[in-house]
Coordinates of C-alpha atoms and ligand atoms in Angstrom, one line a residue:
X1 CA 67.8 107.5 129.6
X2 CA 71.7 106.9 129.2
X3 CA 73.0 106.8 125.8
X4 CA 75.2 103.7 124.7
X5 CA 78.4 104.6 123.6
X6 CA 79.2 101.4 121.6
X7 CA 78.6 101.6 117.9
X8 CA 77.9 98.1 117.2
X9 CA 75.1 98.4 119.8
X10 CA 73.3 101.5 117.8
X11 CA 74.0 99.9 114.5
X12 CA 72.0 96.6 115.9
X13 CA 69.1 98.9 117.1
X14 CA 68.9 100.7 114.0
X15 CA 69.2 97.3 112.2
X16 CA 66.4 96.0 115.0
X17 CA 64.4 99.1 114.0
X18 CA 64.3 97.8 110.3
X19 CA 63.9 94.5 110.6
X20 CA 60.3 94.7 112.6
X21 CA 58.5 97.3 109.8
X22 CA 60.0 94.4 107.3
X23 CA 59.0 91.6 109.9
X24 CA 62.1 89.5 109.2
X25 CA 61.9 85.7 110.4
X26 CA 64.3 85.0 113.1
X27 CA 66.7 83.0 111.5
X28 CA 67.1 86.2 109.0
X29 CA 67.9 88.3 111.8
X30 CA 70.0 85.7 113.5
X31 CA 72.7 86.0 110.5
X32 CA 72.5 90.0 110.2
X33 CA 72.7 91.0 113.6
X34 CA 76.3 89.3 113.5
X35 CA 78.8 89.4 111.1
X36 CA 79.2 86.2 109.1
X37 CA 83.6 86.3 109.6
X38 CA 85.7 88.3 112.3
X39 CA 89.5 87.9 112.5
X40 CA 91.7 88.7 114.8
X41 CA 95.6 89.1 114.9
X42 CA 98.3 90.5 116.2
X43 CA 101.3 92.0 113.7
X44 CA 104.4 92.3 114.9
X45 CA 106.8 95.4 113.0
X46 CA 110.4 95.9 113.5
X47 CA 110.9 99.8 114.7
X48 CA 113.4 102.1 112.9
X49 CA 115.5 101.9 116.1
X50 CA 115.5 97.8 115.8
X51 CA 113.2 97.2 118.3
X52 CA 109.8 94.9 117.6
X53 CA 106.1 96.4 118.7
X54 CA 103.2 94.0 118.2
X55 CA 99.9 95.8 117.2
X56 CA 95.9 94.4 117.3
X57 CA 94.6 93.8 114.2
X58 CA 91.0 93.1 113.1
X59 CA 89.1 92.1 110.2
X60 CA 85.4 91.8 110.3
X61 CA 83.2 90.5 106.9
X62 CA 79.4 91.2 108.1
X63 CA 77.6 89.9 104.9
X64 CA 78.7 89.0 101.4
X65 CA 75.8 88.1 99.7
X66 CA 75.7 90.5 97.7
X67 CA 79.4 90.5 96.4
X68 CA 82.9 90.5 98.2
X69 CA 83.4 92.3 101.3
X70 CA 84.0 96.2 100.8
X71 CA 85.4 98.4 103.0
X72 CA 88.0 100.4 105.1
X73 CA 90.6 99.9 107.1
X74 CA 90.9 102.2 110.0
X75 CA 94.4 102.9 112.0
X76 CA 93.3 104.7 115.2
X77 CA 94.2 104.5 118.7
X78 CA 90.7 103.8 120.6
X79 CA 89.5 101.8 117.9
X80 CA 87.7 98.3 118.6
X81 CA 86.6 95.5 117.5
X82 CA 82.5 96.9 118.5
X83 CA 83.4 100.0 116.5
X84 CA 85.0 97.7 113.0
X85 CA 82.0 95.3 113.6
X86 CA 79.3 98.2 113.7
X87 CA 81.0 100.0 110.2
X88 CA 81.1 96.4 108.7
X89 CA 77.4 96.6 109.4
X90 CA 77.1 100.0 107.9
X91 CA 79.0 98.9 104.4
X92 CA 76.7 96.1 104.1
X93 CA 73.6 98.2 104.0
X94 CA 75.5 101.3 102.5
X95 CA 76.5 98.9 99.5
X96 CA 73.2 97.9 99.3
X97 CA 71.5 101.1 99.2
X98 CA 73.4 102.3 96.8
X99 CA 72.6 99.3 94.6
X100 CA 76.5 98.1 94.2
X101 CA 77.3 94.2 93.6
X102 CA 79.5 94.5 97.0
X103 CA 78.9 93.2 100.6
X104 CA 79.9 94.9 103.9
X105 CA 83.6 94.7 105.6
X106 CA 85.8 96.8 107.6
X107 CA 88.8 96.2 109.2
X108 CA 91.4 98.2 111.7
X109 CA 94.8 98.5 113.8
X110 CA 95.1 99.9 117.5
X111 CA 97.4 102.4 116.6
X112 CA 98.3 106.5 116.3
X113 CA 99.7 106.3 112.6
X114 CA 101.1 110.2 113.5
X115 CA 103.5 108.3 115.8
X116 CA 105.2 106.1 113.1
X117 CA 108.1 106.9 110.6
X118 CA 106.9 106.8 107.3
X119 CA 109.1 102.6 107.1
X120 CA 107.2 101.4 110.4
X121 CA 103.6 102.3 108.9
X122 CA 105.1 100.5 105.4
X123 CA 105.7 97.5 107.8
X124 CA 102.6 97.5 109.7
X125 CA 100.5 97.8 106.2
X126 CA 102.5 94.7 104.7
X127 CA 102.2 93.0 108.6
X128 CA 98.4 93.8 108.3
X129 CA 98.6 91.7 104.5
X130 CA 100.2 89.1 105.5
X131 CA 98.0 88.1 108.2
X132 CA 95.0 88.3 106.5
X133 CA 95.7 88.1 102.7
X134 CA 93.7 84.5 102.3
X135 CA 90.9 85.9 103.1
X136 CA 91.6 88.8 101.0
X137 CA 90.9 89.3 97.4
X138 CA 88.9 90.4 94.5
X139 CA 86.2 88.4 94.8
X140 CA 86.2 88.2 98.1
X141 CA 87.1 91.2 100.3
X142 CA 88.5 94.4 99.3
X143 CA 89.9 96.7 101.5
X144 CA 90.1 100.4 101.2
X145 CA 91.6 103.6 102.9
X146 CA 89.6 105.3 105.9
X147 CA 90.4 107.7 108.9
X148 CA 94.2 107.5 109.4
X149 CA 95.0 105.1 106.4
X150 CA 96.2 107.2 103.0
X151 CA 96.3 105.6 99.1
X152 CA 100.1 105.0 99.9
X153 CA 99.6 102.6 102.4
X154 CA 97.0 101.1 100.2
X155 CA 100.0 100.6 97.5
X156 CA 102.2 99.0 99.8
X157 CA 99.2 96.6 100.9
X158 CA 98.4 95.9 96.9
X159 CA 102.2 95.3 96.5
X160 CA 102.4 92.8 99.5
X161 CA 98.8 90.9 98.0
X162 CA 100.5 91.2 94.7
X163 CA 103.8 89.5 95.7
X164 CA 102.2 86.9 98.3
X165 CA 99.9 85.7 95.3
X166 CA 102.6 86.0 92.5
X167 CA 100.4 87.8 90.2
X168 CA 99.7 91.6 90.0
X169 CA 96.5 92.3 91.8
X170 CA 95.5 96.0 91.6
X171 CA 91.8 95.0 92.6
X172 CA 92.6 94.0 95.9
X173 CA 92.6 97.5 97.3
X174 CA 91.1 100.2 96.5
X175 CA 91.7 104.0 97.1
X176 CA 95.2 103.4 95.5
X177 CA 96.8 106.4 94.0
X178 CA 95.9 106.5 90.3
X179 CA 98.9 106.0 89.0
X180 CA 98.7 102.1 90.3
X181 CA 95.2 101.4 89.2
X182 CA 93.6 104.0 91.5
X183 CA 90.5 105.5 90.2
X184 CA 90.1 109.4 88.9
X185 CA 87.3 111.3 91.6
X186 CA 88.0 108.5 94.3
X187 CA 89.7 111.8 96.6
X188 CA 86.7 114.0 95.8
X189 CA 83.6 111.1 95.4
X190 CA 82.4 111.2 99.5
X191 CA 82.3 114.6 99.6
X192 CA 81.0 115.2 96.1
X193 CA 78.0 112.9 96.6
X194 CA 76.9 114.2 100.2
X195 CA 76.0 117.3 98.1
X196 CA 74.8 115.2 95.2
X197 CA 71.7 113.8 97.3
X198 CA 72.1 117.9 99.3
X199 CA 70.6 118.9 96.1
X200 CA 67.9 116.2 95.7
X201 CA 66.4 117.3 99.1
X202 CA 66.9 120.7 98.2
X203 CA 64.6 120.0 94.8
X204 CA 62.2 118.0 96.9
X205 CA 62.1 120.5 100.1
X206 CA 62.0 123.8 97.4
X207 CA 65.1 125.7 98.8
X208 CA 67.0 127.7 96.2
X209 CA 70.0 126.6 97.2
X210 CA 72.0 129.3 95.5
X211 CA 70.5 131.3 98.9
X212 CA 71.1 128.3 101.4
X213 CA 73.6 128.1 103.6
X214 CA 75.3 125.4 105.1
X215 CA 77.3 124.4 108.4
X216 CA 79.5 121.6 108.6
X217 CA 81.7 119.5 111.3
X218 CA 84.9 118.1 110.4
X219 CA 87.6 119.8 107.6
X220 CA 89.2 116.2 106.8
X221 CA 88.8 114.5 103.2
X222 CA 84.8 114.2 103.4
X223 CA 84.4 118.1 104.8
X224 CA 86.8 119.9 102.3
X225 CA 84.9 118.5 99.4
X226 CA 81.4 119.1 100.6
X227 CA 82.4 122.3 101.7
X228 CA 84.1 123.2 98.0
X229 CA 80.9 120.9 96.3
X230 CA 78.0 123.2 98.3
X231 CA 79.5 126.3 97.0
X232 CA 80.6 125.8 93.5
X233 CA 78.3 123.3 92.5
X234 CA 75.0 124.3 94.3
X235 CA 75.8 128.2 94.7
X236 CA 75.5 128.0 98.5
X237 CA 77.4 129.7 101.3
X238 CA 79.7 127.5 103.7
X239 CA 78.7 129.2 107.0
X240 CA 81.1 127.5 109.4
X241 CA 83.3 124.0 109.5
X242 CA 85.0 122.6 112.6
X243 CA 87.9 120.9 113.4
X244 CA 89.6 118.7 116.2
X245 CA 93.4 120.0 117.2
X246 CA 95.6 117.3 118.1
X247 CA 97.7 119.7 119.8
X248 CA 95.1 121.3 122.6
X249 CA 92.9 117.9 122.2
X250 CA 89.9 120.5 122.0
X251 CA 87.6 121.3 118.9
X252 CA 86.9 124.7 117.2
X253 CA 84.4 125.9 114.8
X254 CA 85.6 128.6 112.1
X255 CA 83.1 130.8 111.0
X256 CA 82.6 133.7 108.7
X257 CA 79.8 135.3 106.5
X258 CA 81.1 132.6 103.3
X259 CA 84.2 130.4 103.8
X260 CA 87.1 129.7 101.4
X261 CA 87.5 126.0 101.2
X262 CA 90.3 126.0 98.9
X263 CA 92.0 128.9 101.4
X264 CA 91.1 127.0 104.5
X265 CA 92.9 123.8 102.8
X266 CA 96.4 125.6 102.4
X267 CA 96.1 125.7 106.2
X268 CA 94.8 122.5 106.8
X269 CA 97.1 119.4 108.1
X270 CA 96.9 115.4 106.7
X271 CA 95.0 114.9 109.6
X272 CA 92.2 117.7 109.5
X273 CA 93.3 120.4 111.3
X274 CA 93.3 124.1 110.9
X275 CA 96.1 126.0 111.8
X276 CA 94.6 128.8 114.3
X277 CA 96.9 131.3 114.0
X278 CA 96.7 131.9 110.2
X279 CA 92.9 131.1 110.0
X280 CA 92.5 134.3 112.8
X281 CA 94.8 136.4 110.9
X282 CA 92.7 136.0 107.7
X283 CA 89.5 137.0 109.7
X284 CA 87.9 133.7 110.8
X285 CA 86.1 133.6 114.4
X286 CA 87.1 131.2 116.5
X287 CA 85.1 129.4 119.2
X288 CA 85.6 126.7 121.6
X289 CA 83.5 123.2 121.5
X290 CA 80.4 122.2 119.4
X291 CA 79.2 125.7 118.1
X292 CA 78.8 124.5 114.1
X293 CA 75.8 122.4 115.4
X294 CA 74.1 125.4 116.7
X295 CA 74.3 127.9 113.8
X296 CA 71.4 129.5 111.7
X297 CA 71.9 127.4 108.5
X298 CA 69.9 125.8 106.1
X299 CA 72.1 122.5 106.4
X300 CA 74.4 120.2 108.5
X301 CA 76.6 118.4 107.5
X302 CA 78.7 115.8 110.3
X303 CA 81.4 114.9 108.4
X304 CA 83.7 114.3 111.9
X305 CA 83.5 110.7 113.6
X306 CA 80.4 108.7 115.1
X307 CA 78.4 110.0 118.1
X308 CA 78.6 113.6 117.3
X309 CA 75.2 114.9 117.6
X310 CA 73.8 112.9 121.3
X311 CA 70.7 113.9 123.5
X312 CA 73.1 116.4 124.6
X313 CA 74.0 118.5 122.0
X314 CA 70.9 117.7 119.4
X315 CA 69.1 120.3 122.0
X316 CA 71.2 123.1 120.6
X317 CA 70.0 122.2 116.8
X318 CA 68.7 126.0 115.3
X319 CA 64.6 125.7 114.7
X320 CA 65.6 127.1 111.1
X321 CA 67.5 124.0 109.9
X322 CA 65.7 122.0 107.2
X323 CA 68.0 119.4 106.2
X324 CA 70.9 117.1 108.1
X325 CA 73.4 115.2 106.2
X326 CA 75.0 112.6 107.8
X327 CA 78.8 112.5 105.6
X328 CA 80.1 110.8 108.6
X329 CA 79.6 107.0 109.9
X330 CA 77.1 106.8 112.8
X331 CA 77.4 110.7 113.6
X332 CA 73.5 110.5 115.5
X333 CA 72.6 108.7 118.3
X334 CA 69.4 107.2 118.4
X335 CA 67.9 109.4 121.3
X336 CA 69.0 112.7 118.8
X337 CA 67.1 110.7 116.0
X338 CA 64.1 111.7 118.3
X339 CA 65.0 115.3 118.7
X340 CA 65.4 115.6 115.2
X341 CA 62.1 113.9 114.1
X342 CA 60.8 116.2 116.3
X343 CA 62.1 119.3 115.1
X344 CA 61.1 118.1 111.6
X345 CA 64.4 118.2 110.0
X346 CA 64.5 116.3 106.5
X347 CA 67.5 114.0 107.2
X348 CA 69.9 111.7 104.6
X349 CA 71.1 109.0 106.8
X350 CA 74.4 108.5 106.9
X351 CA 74.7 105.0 104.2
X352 CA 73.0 107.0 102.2
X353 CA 74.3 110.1 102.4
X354 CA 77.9 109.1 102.5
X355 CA 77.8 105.9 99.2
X356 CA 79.8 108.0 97.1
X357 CA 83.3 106.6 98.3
X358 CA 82.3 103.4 98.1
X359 CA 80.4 103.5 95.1
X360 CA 83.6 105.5 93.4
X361 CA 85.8 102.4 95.2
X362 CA 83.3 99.4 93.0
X363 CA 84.0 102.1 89.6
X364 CA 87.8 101.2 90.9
X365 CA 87.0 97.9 90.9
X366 CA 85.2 97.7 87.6
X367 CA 88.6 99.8 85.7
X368 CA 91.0 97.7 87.8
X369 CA 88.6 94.2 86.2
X370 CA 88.7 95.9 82.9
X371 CA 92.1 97.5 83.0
X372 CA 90.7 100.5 80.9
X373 CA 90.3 103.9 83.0
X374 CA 87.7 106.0 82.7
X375 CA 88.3 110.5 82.7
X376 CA 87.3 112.1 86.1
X377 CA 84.7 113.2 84.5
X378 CA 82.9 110.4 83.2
X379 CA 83.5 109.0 87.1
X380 CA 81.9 112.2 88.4
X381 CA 78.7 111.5 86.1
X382 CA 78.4 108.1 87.0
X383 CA 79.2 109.0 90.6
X384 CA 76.1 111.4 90.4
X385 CA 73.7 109.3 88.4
X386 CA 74.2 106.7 91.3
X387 CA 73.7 108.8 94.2
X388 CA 70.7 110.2 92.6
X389 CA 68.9 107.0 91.9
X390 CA 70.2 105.6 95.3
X391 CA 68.5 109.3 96.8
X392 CA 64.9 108.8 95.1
X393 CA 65.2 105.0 96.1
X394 CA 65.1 106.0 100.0
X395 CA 62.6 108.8 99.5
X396 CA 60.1 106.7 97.8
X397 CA 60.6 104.1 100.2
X398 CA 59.9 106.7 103.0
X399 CA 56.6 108.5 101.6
X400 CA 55.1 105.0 100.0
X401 CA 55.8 103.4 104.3
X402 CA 55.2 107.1 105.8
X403 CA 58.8 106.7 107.5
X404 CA 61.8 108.1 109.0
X405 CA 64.3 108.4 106.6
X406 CA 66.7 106.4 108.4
X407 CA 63.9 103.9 108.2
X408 CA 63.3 103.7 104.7
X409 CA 67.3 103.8 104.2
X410 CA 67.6 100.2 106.2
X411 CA 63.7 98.9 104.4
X412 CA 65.6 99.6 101.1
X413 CA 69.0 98.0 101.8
X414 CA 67.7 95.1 104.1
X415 CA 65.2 94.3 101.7
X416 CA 67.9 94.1 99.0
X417 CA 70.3 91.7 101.2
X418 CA 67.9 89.2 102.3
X419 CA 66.4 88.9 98.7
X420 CA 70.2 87.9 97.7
X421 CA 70.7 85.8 100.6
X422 CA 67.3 84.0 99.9
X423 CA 68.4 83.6 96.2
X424 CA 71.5 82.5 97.3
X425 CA 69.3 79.4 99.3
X426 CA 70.9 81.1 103.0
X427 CA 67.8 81.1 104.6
Ligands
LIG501 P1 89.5 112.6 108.1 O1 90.3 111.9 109.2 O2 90.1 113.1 106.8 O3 88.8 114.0 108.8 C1 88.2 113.9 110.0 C2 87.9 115.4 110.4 O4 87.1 115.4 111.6 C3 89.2 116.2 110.8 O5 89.1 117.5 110.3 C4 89.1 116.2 112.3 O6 89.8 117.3 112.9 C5 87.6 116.3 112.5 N1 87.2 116.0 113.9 C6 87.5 114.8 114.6 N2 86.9 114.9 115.8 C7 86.2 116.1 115.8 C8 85.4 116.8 116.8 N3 85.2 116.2 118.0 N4 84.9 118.0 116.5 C9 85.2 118.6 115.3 N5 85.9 118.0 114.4 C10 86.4 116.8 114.6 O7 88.2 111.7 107.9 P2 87.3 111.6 106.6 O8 87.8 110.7 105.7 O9 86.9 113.0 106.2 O10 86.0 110.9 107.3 C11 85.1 111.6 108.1 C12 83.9 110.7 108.4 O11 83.3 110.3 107.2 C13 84.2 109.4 109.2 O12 83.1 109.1 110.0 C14 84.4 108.4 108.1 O13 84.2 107.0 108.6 C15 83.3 108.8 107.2 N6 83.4 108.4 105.8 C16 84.5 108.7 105.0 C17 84.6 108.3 103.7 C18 85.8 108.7 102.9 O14 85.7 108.4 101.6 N7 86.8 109.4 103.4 C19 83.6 107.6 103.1 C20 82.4 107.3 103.9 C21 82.4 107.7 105.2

């Protein structure tokens, strides 16, 4: 069978897959298999050196009956509009599964930010504003940072919103640095909660995890603190994580017997990458390709991009895994889902697995609403007592239907968005 490569295409089976075990009436599955608003533009930005580029822009708003819009905004140079509508897709049930008043959004910019002065990306944020900003806003969408967008870009975005509007807005963005209505935890909260619901399978499998061990793909902002999180807060060793060099366009996999996430972030660029030379010289092995996946670990954590793990590489999965946890966006393609069943690996689908940036971007939300802020660690608590409940949520779902996890992710969250939609009188 040949894989599809297109995101929106596995996010519509997976949605497909949901929809029969809740036998869905057409017309509901007519407005979920689409998203409800796309937009398109084009943003022209004047260059340092005077000349004008014109970049793609999207916006896609998949469902917001549940709440406003919510999520990222991606600046990458393949990206599409099938890959912004498949993660619009992904907030809406990731919002929903984690039980937050928010719908599902995403938006993006054909672009490699690494090849802009620090003015052109200022530019292309407020360009990306003022193209969209009317259909932007607290109550209706709210953007946020993703791969290759940082909290400063979100402040020039809220600044732009904030002077287009003529009132100060901080809750039109979120992922802002704190010190303009940014939330504490917001830089930790993805990585933090993948080991949050980590633990909960841990308690439900019975692994000690102060013996477990753990391999993971990726050392960007999702990896580092799942890497730091499954050591200091579960007692577990960090195997290996892997990265993607710009440079050589190759990946590598860093091993050794218990890695230092905090040393391994000293070497680490804003993109993600380890520097080779200093990682070997402090006694790391380094090999070529996909070599994390196969490792003898307890757990794996894809915290990379989508597609990772494909009928291709799912056959080198080790028989002594237990538990996958998908920190990344769409990081399994449906034919692995099948390897993976089959090897009878406990697995925390990625909406799931990955809610605790968005459910640490609605806490931004709530302080920006009630302009009081709340201590990191009171965010941290809350961040955990949601990804918890939104943990035990799937997993009852799963043994009460006898399903897949992924399964039981979208019965929970479809379930909750068609209840709002038929409150709402939609259909
Ligand atoms: P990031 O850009 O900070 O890091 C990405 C990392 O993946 C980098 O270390 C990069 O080198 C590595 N990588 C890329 N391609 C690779 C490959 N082929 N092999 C090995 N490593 C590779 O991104 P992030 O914010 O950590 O996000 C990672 C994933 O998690 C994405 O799918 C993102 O959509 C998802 N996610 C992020 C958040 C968040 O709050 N940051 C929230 C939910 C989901």
């Amino acid at each position: 069978m040949t894989e599809s490569k297109n995101p929106f295409e596995l996010a519509q089976a997976q949605f497909d897959r949901g929809a029969a075990l809740l036998d869905l009436p057409q017309e509901v599955r007519d407005i979920l298999r689409q998203p409800l608003r796309e937009f398109r533009f084009q943003i022209p930005v004047r260059m340092d050196d005077g000349s004008a580029r014109v970049f793609s822009g999207f916006r896609v708003q998949h469902n917001d009956a549940r709440g406003p819009a919510k999520g990222g905004i991606r600046f990458h140079p393949n990206e599409t509009v099938d890959t912004v509508r498949a993660l619009a897709m992904w907030m809406t049930w990731k919002c929903a599964v984690a039980d937050i008043p928010l719908g599902g959004g995403k938006g993006g910019v054909i672009v490699n930010p690494s090849t802009l002065t620090v003015n052109e990306k200022e530019r292309l944020c407020r360009g990306w504003v003022d193209q969209m900003w009317q259909n932007l806003g607290p109550r209706m969408d709210v953007p946020a940072p993703d791969v290759g967008t940082t909290p400063q870009m979100m402040g020039w975005m809220m600044d732009e919103y904030s002077r287009l509007t003529g009132e100060y807005s901080p809750g039109v963005v979120t992922g802002k640095p704190v010190d303009i209505g940014g939330s504490e935890g917001r830089t930790e909260a993805t990585g933090y909660g993948v080991i949050f619901a980590v633990r909960e399978a841990m308690k439900h499998l019975g692994i000690d995890s102060k013996i477990s061990t753990a391999a993971i793909q990726g050392f960007g902002n999702v990896a580092q603190y799942a890497a730091i999180a499954f050591r200091e807060m579960l007692g577990g060793a960090v195997k290996c994580v892997s990265c993607y060099d710009q440079r050589d366009r190759k990946s590598y996999t860093y091993s050794n017997h218990d890695i230092d996430p905090h040393f391994l972030q000293t070497i680490t660029d804003e993109y993600g990458s380890i520097d080779k030379t200093k990682a070997a010289a402090a006694g790391y092995t380094i090999e070529e390709g996909d070599a994390w996946l196969c490792k003898d670990v307890d757990v794996l954590i894809p915290a990379a991009l989508e597609g990772q793990i494909n009928a291709e590489t799912a056959k080198c999965i080790n028989p002594n895994v237990k538990i996958l946890a998908e920190g990344a966006n769409g990081p399994t393609t449906l034919e692995a889902d099948e390897i993976i069943k089959h090897h009878g690996i406990f697995l925390i689908p990625d909406f799931l697995c990955n809610a605790g940036g968005v459910i640490t971007s609605y806490f931004e939300s709530v302080q920006n609403d009630m302009n009081y802020y709340w201590e990191k660690e009171e965010v941290l608590q809350r961040l955990d007592q949601k990804m918890t409940s939104a943990f035990y949520g799937v997993l009852n779902m799963a043994q009460d239907r006898q399903v897949y996890m992924r399964d039981a992710a979208y019965l929970v969250a479809i379930d909750r968005v068609v209840r709002a939609m038929r409150f709402r009188g939609w259909v």
